[in-house]
Short mmCIF file of C-alpha atoms in Angstrom, two decimals:
data_model
loop_
_atom_site.label_atom_id
_atom_site.label_comp_id
_atom_site.label_asym_id
_atom_site.label_seq_id
_atom_site.Cartn_x
_atom_site.Cartn_y
_atom_site.Cartn_z
CA MET A 1 -29.57 186.07 38.87
CA ASP A 2 -26.12 187.70 38.87
CA VAL A 3 -23.81 184.93 40.10
CA SER A 4 -21.21 187.55 41.02
CA VAL A 5 -23.62 188.90 43.64
CA VAL A 6 -23.89 185.46 45.19
CA ILE A 7 -20.10 185.06 45.21
CA VAL A 8 -19.66 188.46 46.89
CA LEU A 9 -22.20 187.51 49.56
CA ILE A 10 -20.36 184.25 50.19
CA LEU A 11 -17.05 186.06 50.56
CA VAL A 12 -18.58 188.64 52.89
CA ARG A 13 -20.09 185.90 55.02
CA TRP A 14 -16.74 184.07 55.08
CA THR A 15 -14.95 187.25 56.20
CA CYS A 16 -17.49 187.73 58.98
CA TRP A 17 -17.01 184.14 60.08
CA ILE A 18 -13.23 184.55 60.25
CA SER A 19 -13.80 187.38 62.74
CA GLU A 20 -15.86 184.94 64.84
CA VAL A 21 -13.16 182.26 64.98
CA GLU A 22 -11.59 183.56 68.18
CA MET A 23 -15.00 183.70 69.84
CA VAL A 24 -15.72 180.14 68.74
CA LYS A 25 -12.37 178.96 70.13
CA ALA A 26 -13.07 180.79 73.37
CA GLU A 27 -16.44 179.07 73.67
CA SER A 28 -14.75 175.76 72.95
CA ASP A 29 -12.72 176.29 76.10
CA VAL A 30 -15.88 175.13 77.88
CA SER A 31 -14.48 171.68 77.16
CA ASP A 32 -11.63 172.33 79.57
CA ARG A 33 -13.96 173.20 82.42
CA LEU A 34 -16.97 171.15 81.44
CA THR A 35 -19.80 171.60 83.92
CA LEU A 36 -23.53 171.76 83.44
CA GLU A 37 -23.43 175.41 84.49
CA SER A 38 -20.77 176.33 81.91
CA VAL A 39 -22.66 174.52 79.16
CA ARG A 40 -25.90 176.26 80.10
CA ASP A 41 -24.11 179.63 80.13
CA SER A 42 -23.04 179.00 76.54
CA LEU A 43 -26.58 177.97 75.56
CA ILE A 44 -27.93 181.19 77.06
CA ARG A 45 -25.46 183.26 75.03
CA GLN A 46 -26.46 181.35 71.91
CA GLU A 47 -30.07 182.40 72.50
CA ASP A 48 -29.00 185.97 71.68
CA SER A 49 -27.50 184.86 68.35
CA ILE A 50 -30.65 182.93 67.45
CA VAL A 51 -33.01 185.79 68.25
CA PHE A 52 -30.88 188.32 66.35
CA SER A 53 -30.58 186.02 63.32
CA LEU A 54 -34.37 185.62 63.19
CA ILE A 55 -34.78 189.40 63.41
CA GLU A 56 -32.35 189.86 60.52
CA ARG A 57 -34.21 187.30 58.39
CA ALA A 58 -37.53 188.96 59.18
CA LYS A 59 -36.33 192.11 57.39
CA PHE A 60 -37.16 190.33 54.14
CA PRO A 61 -40.46 188.78 53.06
CA LEU A 62 -40.68 185.09 52.19
CA ASN A 63 -39.17 185.57 48.72
CA ALA A 64 -40.27 182.13 47.49
CA PRO A 65 -37.99 182.04 44.39
CA THR A 66 -35.04 181.70 46.80
CA TYR A 67 -36.22 178.13 47.43
CA ASP A 68 -37.45 177.22 43.95
CA PRO A 69 -34.98 175.03 42.01
CA SER A 70 -36.67 176.01 38.75
CA TYR A 71 -35.86 179.69 39.33
CA PHE A 72 -32.10 179.28 39.59
CA SER A 73 -30.05 177.66 36.87
CA MET A 74 -26.29 177.18 36.93
CA PRO A 75 -23.97 174.42 35.68
CA GLY A 76 -23.80 171.75 38.37
CA SER A 77 -26.52 170.28 40.56
CA TYR A 78 -27.01 173.02 43.16
CA GLY A 79 -30.79 172.91 43.40
CA SER A 80 -32.26 176.14 44.76
CA LEU A 81 -30.44 179.43 45.31
CA VAL A 82 -30.36 178.89 49.07
CA GLU A 83 -28.75 175.48 48.52
CA LEU A 84 -26.09 177.11 46.35
CA VAL A 85 -25.32 179.75 48.98
CA VAL A 86 -25.14 177.19 51.80
CA LYS A 87 -23.04 174.66 49.85
CA GLN A 88 -20.58 177.22 48.51
CA THR A 89 -20.23 179.02 51.85
CA GLU A 90 -19.64 175.74 53.67
CA ALA A 91 -16.97 174.83 51.12
CA VAL A 92 -15.12 178.11 51.71
CA GLN A 93 -15.49 177.85 55.48
CA ALA A 94 -14.30 174.23 55.42
CA LYS A 95 -11.05 175.46 53.83
CA ALA A 96 -10.79 177.98 56.68
CA GLY A 97 -11.15 175.16 59.24
CA ARG A 98 -14.66 175.74 60.51
CA TYR A 99 -15.61 172.08 60.58
CA GLU A 100 -12.46 171.03 62.40
CA ASN A 101 -14.31 172.36 65.43
CA PRO A 102 -16.40 169.48 66.84
CA GLU A 103 -19.14 171.97 67.72
CA GLU A 104 -19.77 172.82 64.04
CA HIS A 105 -21.76 170.62 61.67
CA PRO A 106 -22.17 171.16 57.92
CA PHE A 107 -25.52 170.80 56.20
CA PHE A 108 -23.86 169.35 53.11
CA PRO A 109 -20.91 167.31 54.43
CA ASP A 110 -20.28 165.30 51.27
CA ASP A 111 -17.25 166.38 49.26
CA LEU A 112 -16.27 169.28 51.52
CA PRO A 113 -12.69 170.38 50.82
CA PRO A 114 -10.10 169.81 53.55
CA SER A 115 -9.01 172.59 55.86
CA GLN A 116 -6.13 174.69 54.54
CA VAL A 117 -5.22 176.41 57.81
CA PRO A 118 -3.00 175.13 60.65
CA PRO A 119 -5.14 172.90 62.88
CA HIS A 120 -6.33 174.16 66.22
CA LYS A 121 -6.04 171.62 69.03
CA TYR A 122 -9.59 171.53 70.29
CA PRO A 123 -9.88 169.73 73.65
CA ARG A 124 -11.09 166.19 73.22
CA VAL A 125 -14.15 165.87 75.42
CA LEU A 126 -16.78 164.01 73.41
CA ASN A 127 -16.61 160.27 72.90
CA PRO A 128 -15.16 159.84 69.37
CA ALA A 129 -17.61 157.01 68.70
CA ALA A 130 -20.54 159.38 69.18
CA VAL A 131 -19.41 162.62 67.52
CA PHE A 132 -20.93 161.56 64.18
CA VAL A 133 -24.44 162.52 65.33
CA ASN A 134 -25.79 165.12 62.90
CA VAL A 135 -29.46 166.17 62.72
CA ASN A 136 -29.03 169.00 60.22
CA LYS A 137 -31.46 167.37 57.77
CA LYS A 138 -34.17 167.68 60.41
CA ILE A 139 -33.12 171.25 61.20
CA TRP A 140 -33.30 172.16 57.50
CA ASP A 141 -36.80 170.71 57.22
CA VAL A 142 -38.09 172.37 60.40
CA TYR A 143 -36.62 175.76 59.53
CA PHE A 144 -37.94 176.01 55.99
CA ASN A 145 -41.23 174.13 56.31
CA LYS A 146 -42.38 175.02 59.82
CA LEU A 147 -40.58 178.04 61.29
CA LEU A 148 -40.07 180.33 58.30
CA PRO A 149 -43.77 180.73 57.46
CA LEU A 150 -44.45 181.71 61.08
CA PHE A 151 -42.23 184.78 61.34
CA VAL A 152 -41.65 186.23 57.86
CA ALA A 153 -44.22 188.21 55.94
CA PRO A 154 -45.56 186.87 52.64
CA GLY A 155 -44.38 188.66 49.54
CA ASP A 156 -41.48 189.12 47.17
CA ASP A 157 -39.05 192.06 47.12
CA GLY A 158 -36.50 190.46 44.79
CA ASN A 159 -33.68 190.34 47.37
CA TYR A 160 -33.13 186.61 46.93
CA ALA A 161 -29.38 186.47 47.50
CA SER A 162 -29.63 188.53 50.70
CA THR A 163 -32.52 186.36 51.82
CA ALA A 164 -30.45 183.21 51.31
CA ALA A 165 -27.56 184.75 53.23
CA ARG A 166 -29.84 185.48 56.21
CA ASP A 167 -31.23 181.93 56.02
CA LEU A 168 -27.70 180.58 56.20
CA GLU A 169 -27.02 182.58 59.36
CA CYS A 170 -30.18 181.22 60.96
CA LEU A 171 -29.35 177.65 59.98
CA GLN A 172 -25.82 177.81 61.36
CA VAL A 173 -26.73 179.27 64.76
CA LEU A 174 -29.59 176.78 65.11
CA SER A 175 -27.34 173.88 64.18
CA ARG A 176 -24.68 174.91 66.66
CA ARG A 177 -27.21 175.30 69.47
CA ILE A 178 -28.98 172.02 68.82
CA HIS A 179 -25.78 169.99 68.45
CA TYR A 180 -24.57 171.46 71.72
CA GLY A 181 -26.77 168.72 73.08
CA LYS A 182 -23.74 166.45 72.80
CA LEU A 183 -21.97 168.52 75.45
CA VAL A 184 -25.11 168.60 77.57
CA ALA A 185 -25.33 164.82 77.37
CA GLU A 186 -21.64 164.38 78.13
CA VAL A 187 -21.68 166.51 81.26
CA LYS A 188 -24.90 164.92 82.51
CA PHE A 189 -23.43 161.48 81.91
CA ARG A 190 -20.30 162.38 83.86
CA ASP A 191 -22.31 163.77 86.76
CA GLU A 192 -24.76 160.87 86.99
CA TRP A 193 -23.19 157.97 85.11
CA LYS A 194 -24.65 155.40 87.53
CA HIS A 195 -28.14 156.39 86.36
CA TYR A 196 -27.33 156.68 82.67
CA GLU A 197 -25.16 153.61 82.12
CA PRO A 198 -27.86 150.94 82.68
CA ALA A 199 -30.24 152.72 80.28
CA ILE A 200 -27.48 153.05 77.68
CA ARG A 201 -26.62 149.36 77.86
CA ALA A 202 -30.31 148.47 77.62
CA ARG A 203 -30.75 150.84 74.63
CA ASP A 204 -33.64 152.34 76.60
CA LYS A 205 -34.40 155.61 74.80
CA LYS A 206 -37.42 156.43 76.95
CA THR A 207 -35.49 156.22 80.20
CA LEU A 208 -32.69 158.31 78.73
CA MET A 209 -35.18 160.93 77.60
CA ASP A 210 -36.76 160.98 81.06
CA LEU A 211 -33.35 161.44 82.68
CA LEU A 212 -32.48 164.28 80.33
CA THR A 213 -35.77 166.15 80.65
CA ALA A 214 -36.03 169.03 83.14
CA PRO A 215 -39.49 170.63 82.71
CA ALA A 216 -38.71 173.60 84.97
CA VAL A 217 -35.57 174.42 83.01
CA GLU A 218 -37.37 174.11 79.67
CA LYS A 219 -40.15 176.40 80.89
CA ALA A 220 -37.59 178.99 82.00
CA VAL A 221 -35.82 178.81 78.63
CA LYS A 222 -39.04 179.47 76.73
CA LYS A 223 -39.88 182.44 78.93
CA ARG A 224 -36.35 183.85 78.63
CA VAL A 225 -36.18 183.67 74.81
CA ALA A 226 -39.61 185.29 74.55
CA LYS A 227 -38.38 188.09 76.79
CA LYS A 228 -35.24 188.51 74.69
CA ALA A 229 -37.28 188.63 71.49
CA SER A 230 -39.49 191.34 72.99
CA ILE A 231 -36.48 193.40 74.09
CA PHE A 232 -34.20 192.90 71.07
CA GLY A 233 -37.02 193.21 68.55
CA GLN A 234 -39.08 196.09 69.85
CA GLU A 235 -39.60 199.22 67.77
CA VAL A 236 -37.72 202.13 69.38
CA LYS A 237 -38.31 205.80 68.60
CA VAL A 238 -36.27 208.31 70.54
CA GLY A 239 -38.40 211.05 72.07
CA ASP A 240 -41.65 209.26 71.30
CA ASP A 241 -43.51 208.46 74.51
CA SER A 242 -46.72 207.39 72.79
CA ASP A 243 -48.13 203.90 73.07
CA GLU A 244 -48.34 203.52 69.29
CA ASN A 245 -45.35 201.19 68.97
CA LYS A 246 -45.83 199.26 72.19
CA GLY A 247 -46.41 195.60 71.47
CA LYS A 248 -44.88 195.84 67.99
CA TYR A 249 -41.98 193.47 67.47
CA LYS A 250 -39.76 192.58 64.54
CA VAL A 251 -40.31 188.91 65.45
CA ASP A 252 -43.26 187.76 67.56
CA PRO A 253 -41.89 186.67 70.98
CA ALA A 254 -44.57 183.96 71.16
CA VAL A 255 -43.24 182.46 67.92
CA VAL A 256 -39.69 182.35 69.30
CA SER A 257 -40.91 180.69 72.49
CA ARG A 258 -42.94 178.19 70.49
CA PHE A 259 -39.97 177.45 68.24
CA TYR A 260 -37.88 176.56 71.27
CA GLY A 261 -40.61 174.49 72.88
CA ASP A 262 -41.76 172.62 69.78
CA TRP A 263 -38.51 172.14 67.91
CA ILE A 264 -35.20 173.41 69.34
CA ILE A 265 -35.50 171.73 72.73
CA PRO A 266 -36.88 168.42 71.34
CA LEU A 267 -34.20 168.29 68.63
CA THR A 268 -31.52 169.03 71.22
CA LYS A 269 -32.76 166.16 73.37
CA ASP A 270 -32.83 163.94 70.30
CA VAL A 271 -29.13 164.74 69.81
CA GLU A 272 -28.48 164.01 73.49
CA VAL A 273 -30.17 160.60 73.31
CA GLN A 274 -28.35 159.66 70.09
CA TYR A 275 -25.04 160.69 71.63
CA LEU A 276 -25.64 158.72 74.83
CA LEU A 277 -26.60 155.57 72.93
CA HIS A 278 -23.02 155.55 71.62
CA ARG A 279 -21.33 156.95 74.73
CA LEU A 280 -20.06 153.56 75.84
CA ASP A 281 -18.94 152.38 72.37
#
């Protein structure tokens, strides 16, 4: 493996992220006008990013050596190639201030370098005692062991570095969406604190989960992401009116809907419950 290729990919990804900083800051303005509607609007926009990132990853087959620690060897304990790409990219982005944003969560937080850019004054909305909640280990496990085999084709085309870069994009958009549960929990707590406070003081996770669960909303989300996957991922041929490509998608809409129902929504609610348990600290 040419390490220079990996470094170039990291730098390209860092450059792309810099161009997203203003968008991230704009989305963080939701903190200034925190309502359930504004938070849901952001979650809906994030659905687009998730679907597109899955489509981009699906361009490559599984490429198993990307995840095999025995395939990649380099001084230092990096593990697999995908771990190297994620760790090194997070280190560069940490210097650029990505993780100063409370909405961003690293997968490998230990030993990240400090930010080297002037700090941005993000509005303080979340309870400082509860911002530590981080479920990225669960996200990592679900993505690689449960989701990935469902939507990528088996095989090996040798594009391991590009595969790892696409995995990183998927991981980061999933992490941001799932940890947005903190904002969901905060706004729900503010709107109905009389219902939430007794359950928080009693450490009653079941009651908190019941309060947070909205079956009709969850059903609508699953239908919407399936529709987006069918629209964004359909095969389009200009001037071809045949039915040959109808029903062919880059990512199966049913898989995207299942991913939301089985993992994204439950993990988001897990974040919400963990946040609320510390909301009064």
